mmCIF file of C-alpha atoms in Angstrom:
data_model
loop_
_atom_site.group_PDB
_atom_site.id
_atom_site.type_symbol
_atom_site.label_atom_id
_atom_site.label_comp_id
_atom_site.label_asym_id
_atom_site.label_seq_id
_atom_site.Cartn_x
_atom_site.Cartn_y
_atom_site.Cartn_z
ATOM 1 C CA MET A 1 -35.878 -3.562 11.115
ATOM 2 C CA ARG A 2 -33.042 -1.359 9.942
ATOM 3 C CA ALA A 3 -29.605 -1.796 11.388
ATOM 4 C CA ALA A 4 -28.500 1.095 13.494
ATOM 5 C CA SER A 5 -25.811 3.219 11.872
ATOM 6 C CA VAL A 6 -22.652 3.666 13.851
ATOM 7 C CA ALA A 7 -20.486 6.777 13.384
ATOM 8 C CA VAL A 8 -16.778 5.994 13.704
ATOM 9 C CA SER A 9 -14.421 8.933 14.222
ATOM 10 C CA PRO A 10 -11.231 8.713 12.140
ATOM 11 C CA SER A 11 -8.010 8.302 14.024
ATOM 12 C CA PRO A 12 -5.437 11.129 14.035
ATOM 13 C CA ARG A 13 -3.347 9.121 11.529
ATOM 14 C CA GLU A 14 -6.328 8.714 9.185
ATOM 15 C CA GLN A 15 -7.130 12.406 9.502
ATOM 16 C CA SER A 16 -3.602 13.363 8.491
ATOM 17 C CA PHE A 17 -3.938 11.379 5.264
ATOM 18 C CA ARG A 18 -7.521 12.330 4.492
ATOM 19 C CA LEU A 19 -8.149 13.136 0.819
ATOM 20 C CA PRO A 20 -10.411 16.014 -0.174
ATOM 21 C CA ASP A 21 -14.038 15.200 -0.945
ATOM 22 C CA PHE A 22 -14.645 16.353 -4.512
ATOM 23 C CA ASP A 23 -18.429 16.149 -4.298
ATOM 24 C CA SER A 24 -18.849 19.801 -3.329
ATOM 25 C CA ASP A 25 -17.897 22.839 -5.381
ATOM 26 C CA SER A 26 -15.679 24.263 -2.645
ATOM 27 C CA ASP A 27 -13.773 21.012 -2.223
ATOM 28 C CA SER A 28 -13.417 20.716 -5.988
ATOM 29 C CA GLU A 29 -11.836 24.134 -6.110
ATOM 30 C CA GLY A 30 -9.558 23.138 -3.241
ATOM 31 C CA GLY A 31 -8.532 19.974 -5.063
ATOM 32 C CA SER A 32 -7.749 21.950 -8.203
ATOM 33 C CA ALA A 33 -5.599 24.319 -6.193
ATOM 34 C CA VAL A 34 -3.671 21.359 -4.778
ATOM 35 C CA VAL A 35 -3.063 19.988 -8.277
ATOM 36 C CA VAL A 36 -1.971 23.380 -9.590
ATOM 37 C CA HIS A 37 0.388 23.811 -6.640
ATOM 38 C CA PHE A 38 1.828 20.314 -7.133
ATOM 39 C CA VAL A 39 2.367 20.803 -10.878
ATOM 40 C CA GLY A 40 3.950 24.188 -10.278
ATOM 41 C CA ARG A 41 6.300 22.705 -7.728
ATOM 42 C CA LEU A 42 7.338 19.927 -10.109
ATOM 43 C CA ARG A 43 7.910 22.495 -12.842
ATOM 44 C CA ARG A 44 10.149 24.606 -10.619
ATOM 45 C CA GLN A 45 12.112 21.561 -9.492
ATOM 46 C CA ALA A 46 12.596 20.384 -13.086
ATOM 47 C CA GLY A 47 13.707 23.840 -14.169
ATOM 48 C CA GLU A 48 16.156 24.107 -11.289
ATOM 49 C CA ALA A 49 17.614 20.672 -12.083
ATOM 50 C CA LEU A 50 18.034 21.585 -15.756
ATOM 51 C CA LEU A 51 19.760 24.874 -14.956
ATOM 52 C CA ARG A 52 22.169 23.177 -12.565
ATOM 53 C CA ARG A 53 23.031 20.545 -15.183
ATOM 54 C CA VAL A 54 23.760 23.122 -17.846
ATOM 55 C CA ALA A 55 25.327 25.949 -15.808
ATOM 56 C CA GLY A 56 26.573 24.250 -12.647
ATOM 57 C CA PRO A 57 25.606 24.295 -8.951
ATOM 58 C CA THR A 58 26.320 28.023 -8.629
ATOM 59 C CA VAL A 59 24.031 28.937 -11.538
ATOM 60 C CA HIS A 60 22.148 31.663 -9.657
ATOM 61 C CA GLU A 61 25.329 33.349 -8.468
ATOM 62 C CA LYS A 62 26.664 33.237 -12.044
ATOM 63 C CA ARG A 63 23.445 34.682 -13.418
ATOM 64 C CA ALA A 64 23.475 37.501 -10.896
ATOM 65 C CA ARG A 65 27.074 38.440 -11.692
ATOM 66 C CA ILE A 66 26.690 38.169 -15.468
ATOM 67 C CA HIS A 67 23.431 40.059 -15.790
ATOM 68 C CA THR A 68 23.403 42.586 -12.954
ATOM 69 C CA THR A 69 27.009 43.746 -12.621
ATOM 70 C CA PRO A 70 27.079 47.358 -13.844
ATOM 71 C CA GLY A 71 29.367 48.344 -16.684
ATOM 72 C CA PRO A 72 29.616 48.497 -20.477
ATOM 73 C CA ARG A 73 28.825 45.395 -22.521
ATOM 74 C CA TRP A 74 30.037 44.072 -25.859
ATOM 75 C CA PHE A 75 26.447 43.833 -27.091
ATOM 76 C CA ALA A 76 23.487 46.153 -26.585
ATOM 77 C CA PRO A 77 20.203 44.676 -25.290
ATOM 78 C CA ASP A 78 18.607 44.799 -28.753
ATOM 79 C CA ARG A 79 21.384 42.873 -30.533
ATOM 80 C CA PRO A 80 20.311 39.578 -32.158
ATOM 81 C CA VAL A 81 23.022 37.615 -30.344
ATOM 82 C CA ARG A 82 21.186 38.257 -27.087
ATOM 83 C CA SER A 83 17.883 37.014 -28.503
ATOM 84 C CA VAL A 84 19.408 33.834 -29.923
ATOM 85 C CA HIS A 85 21.507 32.901 -26.897
ATOM 86 C CA ALA A 86 18.645 33.475 -24.439
ATOM 87 C CA ASN A 87 16.291 31.166 -26.340
ATOM 88 C CA ALA A 88 15.444 27.550 -25.513
ATOM 89 C CA SER A 89 16.406 26.641 -29.085
ATOM 90 C CA MET A 90 20.029 26.737 -27.911
ATOM 91 C CA TYR A 91 19.542 23.258 -26.443
ATOM 92 C CA VAL A 92 18.934 21.921 -29.949
ATOM 93 C CA GLY A 93 21.567 24.148 -31.543
ATOM 94 C CA GLY A 94 24.233 23.267 -28.977
ATOM 95 C CA LEU A 95 23.812 19.516 -29.477
ATOM 96 C CA ALA A 96 23.703 19.944 -33.256
ATOM 97 C CA ALA A 97 26.987 21.883 -33.120
ATOM 98 C CA LEU A 98 28.629 19.073 -31.136
ATOM 99 C CA LEU A 99 27.455 16.475 -33.665
ATOM 100 C CA LEU A 100 28.668 18.563 -36.590
ATOM 101 C CA GLN A 101 32.044 19.272 -34.990
ATOM 102 C CA THR A 102 32.733 15.544 -34.596
ATOM 103 C CA LEU A 103 33.136 15.284 -38.368
ATOM 104 C CA HIS A 104 36.411 17.218 -38.467
ATOM 105 C CA PRO A 105 39.082 14.552 -37.775
ATOM 106 C CA VAL A 106 41.705 16.878 -36.290
ATOM 107 C CA ALA A 107 39.274 18.888 -34.163
ATOM 108 C CA MET A 108 37.673 15.658 -32.954
ATOM 109 C CA ARG A 109 41.026 14.200 -31.971
ATOM 110 C CA ALA A 110 41.854 17.313 -29.951
ATOM 111 C CA VAL A 111 38.501 17.178 -28.149
ATOM 112 C CA TRP A 112 38.878 13.440 -27.505
ATOM 113 C CA ALA A 113 42.365 13.810 -26.070
ATOM 114 C CA HIS A 114 42.170 17.066 -24.102
ATOM 115 C CA SER A 115 38.664 18.290 -23.305
ATOM 116 C CA GLY A 116 37.511 15.838 -20.644
ATOM 117 C CA PHE A 117 34.473 15.252 -22.818
ATOM 118 C CA GLN A 118 33.687 11.760 -21.484
ATOM 119 C CA SER A 119 35.233 11.955 -18.019
ATOM 120 C CA ASP A 120 33.438 15.231 -17.191
ATOM 121 C CA PRO A 121 30.767 15.949 -19.830
ATOM 122 C CA TRP A 122 28.695 18.215 -17.599
ATOM 123 C CA GLY A 123 31.749 20.197 -16.555
ATOM 124 C CA ARG A 124 32.623 20.852 -20.182
ATOM 125 C CA LEU A 125 29.039 21.851 -20.972
ATOM 126 C CA GLN A 126 28.953 24.191 -17.995
ATOM 127 C CA ARG A 127 32.215 25.880 -18.998
ATOM 128 C CA THR A 128 30.949 26.350 -22.560
ATOM 129 C CA SER A 129 27.562 27.718 -21.495
ATOM 130 C CA THR A 130 29.216 30.090 -19.038
ATOM 131 C CA PHE A 131 31.556 31.405 -21.747
ATOM 132 C CA LEU A 132 28.619 32.068 -24.081
ATOM 133 C CA ALA A 133 26.651 33.787 -21.315
ATOM 134 C CA VAL A 134 29.547 35.989 -20.190
ATOM 135 C CA THR A 135 30.536 37.122 -23.683
ATOM 136 C CA THR A 136 26.907 37.737 -24.679
ATOM 137 C CA PHE A 137 25.446 39.351 -21.551
ATOM 138 C CA GLY A 138 28.328 40.093 -19.178
ATOM 139 C CA THR A 139 30.392 43.215 -18.725
ATOM 140 C CA ALA A 140 33.111 43.946 -21.264
ATOM 141 C CA GLU A 141 35.726 43.371 -18.570
ATOM 142 C CA ASP A 142 34.383 39.924 -17.665
ATOM 143 C CA ALA A 143 33.944 39.015 -21.331
ATOM 144 C CA GLU A 144 37.543 39.928 -22.126
ATOM 145 C CA GLN A 145 38.788 37.883 -19.169
ATOM 146 C CA ALA A 146 36.749 34.891 -20.376
ATOM 147 C CA VAL A 147 38.288 35.145 -23.848
ATOM 148 C CA GLN A 148 41.820 35.421 -22.474
ATOM 149 C CA ARG A 149 41.197 32.387 -20.256
ATOM 150 C CA VAL A 150 40.148 30.317 -23.279
ATOM 151 C CA ARG A 151 43.133 31.510 -25.290
ATOM 152 C CA ARG A 152 45.503 30.477 -22.496
ATOM 153 C CA ILE A 153 43.948 27.010 -22.425
ATOM 154 C CA HIS A 154 44.174 26.716 -26.208
ATOM 155 C CA SER A 155 47.841 27.715 -26.181
ATOM 156 C CA SER A 156 48.665 24.743 -23.954
ATOM 157 C CA VAL A 157 46.806 22.128 -26.038
ATOM 158 C CA SER A 158 48.671 20.336 -28.820
ATOM 159 C CA GLY A 159 49.187 16.791 -30.003
ATOM 160 C CA THR A 160 49.208 14.389 -32.913
ATOM 161 C CA THR A 161 46.323 12.589 -34.586
ATOM 162 C CA THR A 162 46.281 8.815 -35.046
ATOM 163 C CA GLU A 163 47.401 9.484 -38.624
ATOM 164 C CA GLY A 164 50.445 11.453 -37.480
ATOM 165 C CA ALA A 165 49.207 14.986 -38.183
ATOM 166 C CA ALA A 166 50.246 17.593 -35.621
ATOM 167 C CA TYR A 167 47.643 19.991 -34.266
ATOM 168 C CA ARG A 168 47.353 23.002 -31.972
ATOM 169 C CA ALA A 169 44.092 24.121 -30.373
ATOM 170 C CA SER A 170 45.147 27.717 -31.077
ATOM 171 C CA ASP A 171 45.382 27.030 -34.830
ATOM 172 C CA PRO A 172 43.167 29.671 -36.534
ATOM 173 C CA HIS A 173 42.090 26.995 -39.026
ATOM 174 C CA LEU A 174 40.622 24.768 -36.286
ATOM 175 C CA LEU A 175 39.151 27.751 -34.446
ATOM 176 C CA ALA A 176 37.397 28.793 -37.644
ATOM 177 C CA TRP A 177 35.797 25.365 -37.991
ATOM 178 C CA VAL A 178 34.466 25.356 -34.426
ATOM 179 C CA HIS A 179 33.157 28.895 -34.849
ATOM 180 C CA THR A 180 31.460 28.100 -38.160
ATOM 181 C CA ALA A 181 29.755 24.975 -36.806
ATOM 182 C CA GLU A 182 28.486 26.724 -33.682
ATOM 183 C CA THR A 183 27.262 29.868 -35.405
ATOM 184 C CA TYR A 184 25.446 27.905 -38.103
ATOM 185 C CA CYS A 185 23.737 25.520 -35.660
ATOM 186 C CA PHE A 186 22.787 28.183 -33.103
ATOM 187 C CA LEU A 187 21.211 30.357 -35.795
ATOM 188 C CA GLU A 188 19.418 27.526 -37.615
ATOM 189 C CA ALA A 189 17.977 26.213 -34.345
ATOM 190 C CA TYR A 190 16.660 29.662 -33.467
ATOM 191 C CA LEU A 191 15.065 30.118 -36.883
ATOM 192 C CA ARG A 192 13.326 26.754 -36.601
ATOM 193 C CA TYR A 193 12.251 26.694 -32.950
ATOM 194 C CA SER A 194 11.936 30.278 -31.771
ATOM 195 C CA ARG A 195 8.554 31.968 -31.618
ATOM 196 C CA ARG A 196 10.136 35.290 -32.677
ATOM 197 C CA PRO A 197 11.690 35.022 -36.140
ATOM 198 C CA LEU A 198 14.650 37.128 -37.249
ATOM 199 C CA SER A 199 14.600 39.159 -40.437
ATOM 200 C CA VAL A 200 17.346 38.566 -42.990
ATOM 201 C CA ARG A 201 19.037 41.725 -41.740
ATOM 202 C CA GLN A 202 18.880 40.495 -38.134
ATOM 203 C CA GLN A 203 20.289 37.114 -39.182
ATOM 204 C CA ASP A 204 23.253 38.880 -40.757
ATOM 205 C CA ALA A 205 23.641 40.936 -37.587
ATOM 206 C CA TYR A 206 23.751 37.754 -35.474
ATOM 207 C CA VAL A 207 26.532 36.311 -37.631
ATOM 208 C CA ALA A 208 28.395 39.616 -37.325
ATOM 209 C CA ASP A 209 27.972 39.575 -33.523
ATOM 210 C CA MET A 210 29.439 36.069 -33.371
ATOM 211 C CA ALA A 211 32.283 37.130 -35.635
ATOM 212 C CA ALA A 212 33.229 39.894 -33.184
ATOM 213 C CA VAL A 213 33.820 37.301 -30.449
ATOM 214 C CA ALA A 214 35.516 34.890 -32.847
ATOM 215 C CA ARG A 215 38.135 37.476 -33.839
ATOM 216 C CA ARG A 216 39.036 37.973 -30.190
ATOM 217 C CA LEU A 217 39.515 34.202 -29.879
ATOM 218 C CA GLY A 218 41.903 34.149 -32.837
ATOM 219 C CA VAL A 219 39.685 33.360 -35.834
ATOM 220 C CA LEU A 220 40.873 35.080 -38.994
ATOM 221 C CA ASP A 221 38.262 36.745 -41.212
ATOM 222 C CA PRO A 222 35.095 35.029 -39.892
ATOM 223 C CA PRO A 223 31.892 35.378 -41.975
ATOM 224 C CA THR A 224 29.713 38.370 -41.163
ATOM 225 C CA SER A 225 26.468 37.476 -42.980
ATOM 226 C CA ARG A 226 24.280 34.395 -43.146
ATOM 227 C CA ALA A 227 25.043 33.888 -46.829
ATOM 228 C CA ALA A 228 28.781 34.014 -46.119
ATOM 229 C CA LEU A 229 28.286 31.617 -43.196
ATOM 230 C CA VAL A 230 26.558 29.045 -45.411
ATOM 231 C CA ARG A 231 29.322 29.367 -48.010
ATOM 232 C CA GLU A 232 31.934 28.898 -45.292
ATOM 233 C CA LEU A 233 30.229 25.752 -44.000
ATOM 234 C CA THR A 234 29.973 24.326 -47.512
ATOM 235 C CA HIS A 235 33.672 25.061 -48.006
ATOM 236 C CA TRP A 236 34.474 22.639 -45.161
ATOM 237 C CA ARG A 237 32.682 19.660 -46.736
ATOM 238 C CA GLY A 238 35.812 18.176 -48.278
ATOM 239 C CA ALA A 239 37.611 18.097 -44.919
ATOM 240 C CA LEU A 240 34.836 16.322 -43.021
ATOM 241 C CA ARG A 241 34.436 12.585 -42.478
ATOM 242 C CA ALA A 242 33.595 10.052 -39.816
ATOM 243 C CA THR A 243 36.416 8.611 -37.699
ATOM 244 C CA ARG A 244 36.691 6.130 -34.859
ATOM 245 C CA GLU A 245 36.584 9.008 -32.380
ATOM 246 C CA SER A 246 33.567 10.621 -34.039
ATOM 247 C CA ASP A 247 31.654 7.321 -34.102
ATOM 248 C CA ALA A 248 32.359 6.750 -30.398
ATOM 249 C CA THR A 249 31.315 10.301 -29.541
ATOM 250 C CA LEU A 250 28.134 9.916 -31.574
ATOM 251 C CA ARG A 251 27.192 6.744 -29.699
ATOM 252 C CA TYR A 252 27.900 8.488 -26.416
ATOM 253 C CA LEU A 253 25.786 11.548 -27.266
ATOM 254 C CA LEU A 254 22.863 9.666 -28.810
ATOM 255 C CA LEU A 255 22.740 6.332 -26.974
ATOM 256 C CA THR A 256 24.338 6.690 -23.547
ATOM 257 C CA PRO A 257 24.116 10.342 -22.443
ATOM 258 C CA PRO A 258 24.864 10.942 -18.739
ATOM 259 C CA LEU A 259 21.217 11.480 -17.843
ATOM 260 C CA PRO A 260 18.721 9.860 -15.453
ATOM 261 C CA TRP A 261 16.210 7.552 -17.134
ATOM 262 C CA PRO A 262 13.196 9.913 -16.834
ATOM 263 C CA ALA A 263 15.081 12.441 -18.961
ATOM 264 C CA ARG A 264 16.021 9.967 -21.703
ATOM 265 C CA LEU A 265 12.817 10.286 -23.770
ATOM 266 C CA PRO A 266 12.797 14.091 -24.055
ATOM 267 C CA TYR A 267 16.544 13.932 -24.706
ATOM 268 C CA ALA A 268 15.978 11.415 -27.525
ATOM 269 C CA LEU A 269 13.534 13.873 -29.121
ATOM 270 C CA LEU A 270 16.040 16.693 -28.632
ATOM 271 C CA ALA A 271 18.789 14.587 -30.241
ATOM 272 C CA ALA A 272 16.631 13.777 -33.260
ATOM 273 C CA ALA A 273 15.856 17.486 -33.652
ATOM 274 C CA ALA A 274 19.587 18.256 -33.504
ATOM 275 C CA VAL A 275 20.409 15.692 -36.213
ATOM 276 C CA ASP A 276 17.557 16.968 -38.382
ATOM 277 C CA LEU A 277 18.975 20.491 -38.113
ATOM 278 C CA LEU A 278 22.183 19.503 -39.937
ATOM 279 C CA PRO A 279 22.608 19.727 -43.714
ATOM 280 C CA ASP A 280 21.771 16.480 -45.550
ATOM 281 C CA TRP A 281 25.399 15.979 -46.581
ATOM 282 C CA ALA A 282 26.503 16.170 -42.954
ATOM 283 C CA GLN A 283 23.842 13.714 -41.814
ATOM 284 C CA GLU A 284 25.113 11.211 -44.386
ATOM 285 C CA HIS A 285 28.452 11.042 -42.541
ATOM 286 C CA LEU A 286 26.836 10.213 -39.199
ATOM 287 C CA LYS A 287 26.331 6.565 -38.261
ATOM 288 C CA LEU A 288 23.040 7.128 -36.524
ATOM 289 C CA PRO A 289 21.627 4.527 -34.127
ATOM 290 C CA ALA A 290 18.284 2.976 -35.064
ATOM 291 C CA ARG A 291 16.520 4.839 -32.261
ATOM 292 C CA THR A 292 17.498 8.226 -33.668
ATOM 293 C CA ARG A 293 16.656 7.245 -37.263
ATOM 294 C CA LEU A 294 13.174 6.137 -36.164
ATOM 295 C CA LEU A 295 12.553 9.527 -34.547
ATOM 296 C CA LEU A 296 13.703 11.644 -37.498
ATOM 297 C CA PRO A 297 10.233 11.752 -39.160
ATOM 298 C CA VAL A 298 8.879 13.471 -36.037
ATOM 299 C CA ALA A 299 12.061 15.421 -35.254
ATOM 300 C CA ARG A 300 10.543 18.868 -35.752
ATOM 301 C CA ILE A 301 7.420 18.093 -33.745
ATOM 302 C CA GLY A 302 9.590 16.631 -30.999
ATOM 303 C CA GLY A 303 11.933 19.607 -31.096
ATOM 304 C CA LEU A 304 9.016 22.015 -30.759
ATOM 305 C CA ALA A 305 7.615 20.014 -27.836
ATOM 306 C CA VAL A 306 10.915 19.859 -25.960
ATOM 307 C CA THR A 307 11.875 23.513 -26.476
ATOM 308 C CA SER A 308 8.361 24.565 -25.447
ATOM 309 C CA ALA A 309 8.658 22.478 -22.274
ATOM 310 C CA ILE A 310 12.069 24.001 -21.514
ATOM 311 C CA ARG A 311 10.590 27.498 -21.826
ATOM 312 C CA ARG A 312 7.850 26.607 -19.354
ATOM 313 C CA ILE A 313 10.075 25.128 -16.671
ATOM 314 C CA THR A 314 13.119 27.415 -16.723
ATOM 315 C CA PRO A 315 12.998 30.845 -15.065
ATOM 316 C CA GLY A 316 13.640 33.838 -17.271
ATOM 317 C CA LEU A 317 16.940 35.655 -17.283
ATOM 318 C CA PRO A 318 17.345 38.571 -14.869
ATOM 319 C CA PRO A 319 17.396 42.025 -16.493
ATOM 320 C CA SER A 320 20.846 42.443 -17.978
ATOM 321 C CA GLY A 321 22.982 45.545 -17.632
ATOM 322 C CA SER A 322 22.377 48.039 -20.391
ATOM 323 C CA GLY A 323 25.462 50.173 -20.038
ATOM 324 C CA ALA A 324 27.296 51.575 -23.037
ATOM 325 C CA THR A 325 28.681 49.047 -25.501
ATOM 326 C CA VAL A 326 32.347 48.843 -26.462
#
């Protein structure tokens, strides 16, 4: 004799937590839609969090002002500087530039003493990213104001190194070093990790675009071609070395970045890609932690993975003003 089956109706609480039955085609499609929606939501949240870290809590207001305010720009929409600075490779290039800049003892001392690098690392990053965005995509008026703001800050920064050498942030010599390191690293990162390569002529045009901004900041005779840029970087080799400040900054950037734990692994891959981007002679000066050295053999694969992920999660830039250039 078979036992009688008893149908038990689920309670309202059980109904609210009921999972889809994937046995039928329609429910399978519904389950897939739920997964797609969930993944999309996570992607948007991750992209929003990244943008706010890099550009600050008012990132969308900044983007709207920079890209949609009418008026002439310093650079036309087809200029290489716009392609490079809008690319996810800038995350690798920006970190590489920081690592390279630590090797100049005087510049490193000035950063250590005056920039708020450790007390407010995200604030410094946000100010730097905003300056690059405004001068690349913003109106000529806003770009000029951004340059004058930086020059005023530089004029108030001076001091003495631990070895007794006086320095001024407005010194054209120091400005040239910072400009050279940034331009080299931004361009090399783009060439390695962008999906749209630049021709030799376009590479020269990018260096010339960067030189136009550098002159306004006070750099004397910046390089205007990639070949001249490489020669300029090589010229600095004799002035570069590791110091106590550079070693501490390196440990901070590579071992204890101000990031939540879930972001540490992709950041470690990004950091290895940044180190790998530097010339061999520059890498020899860096006292790399074991973690970074272990990742160097897969640095390019990791860099490709991280920059690809950044492209997927971050929203594209709004259409930028295309008024006449000045």
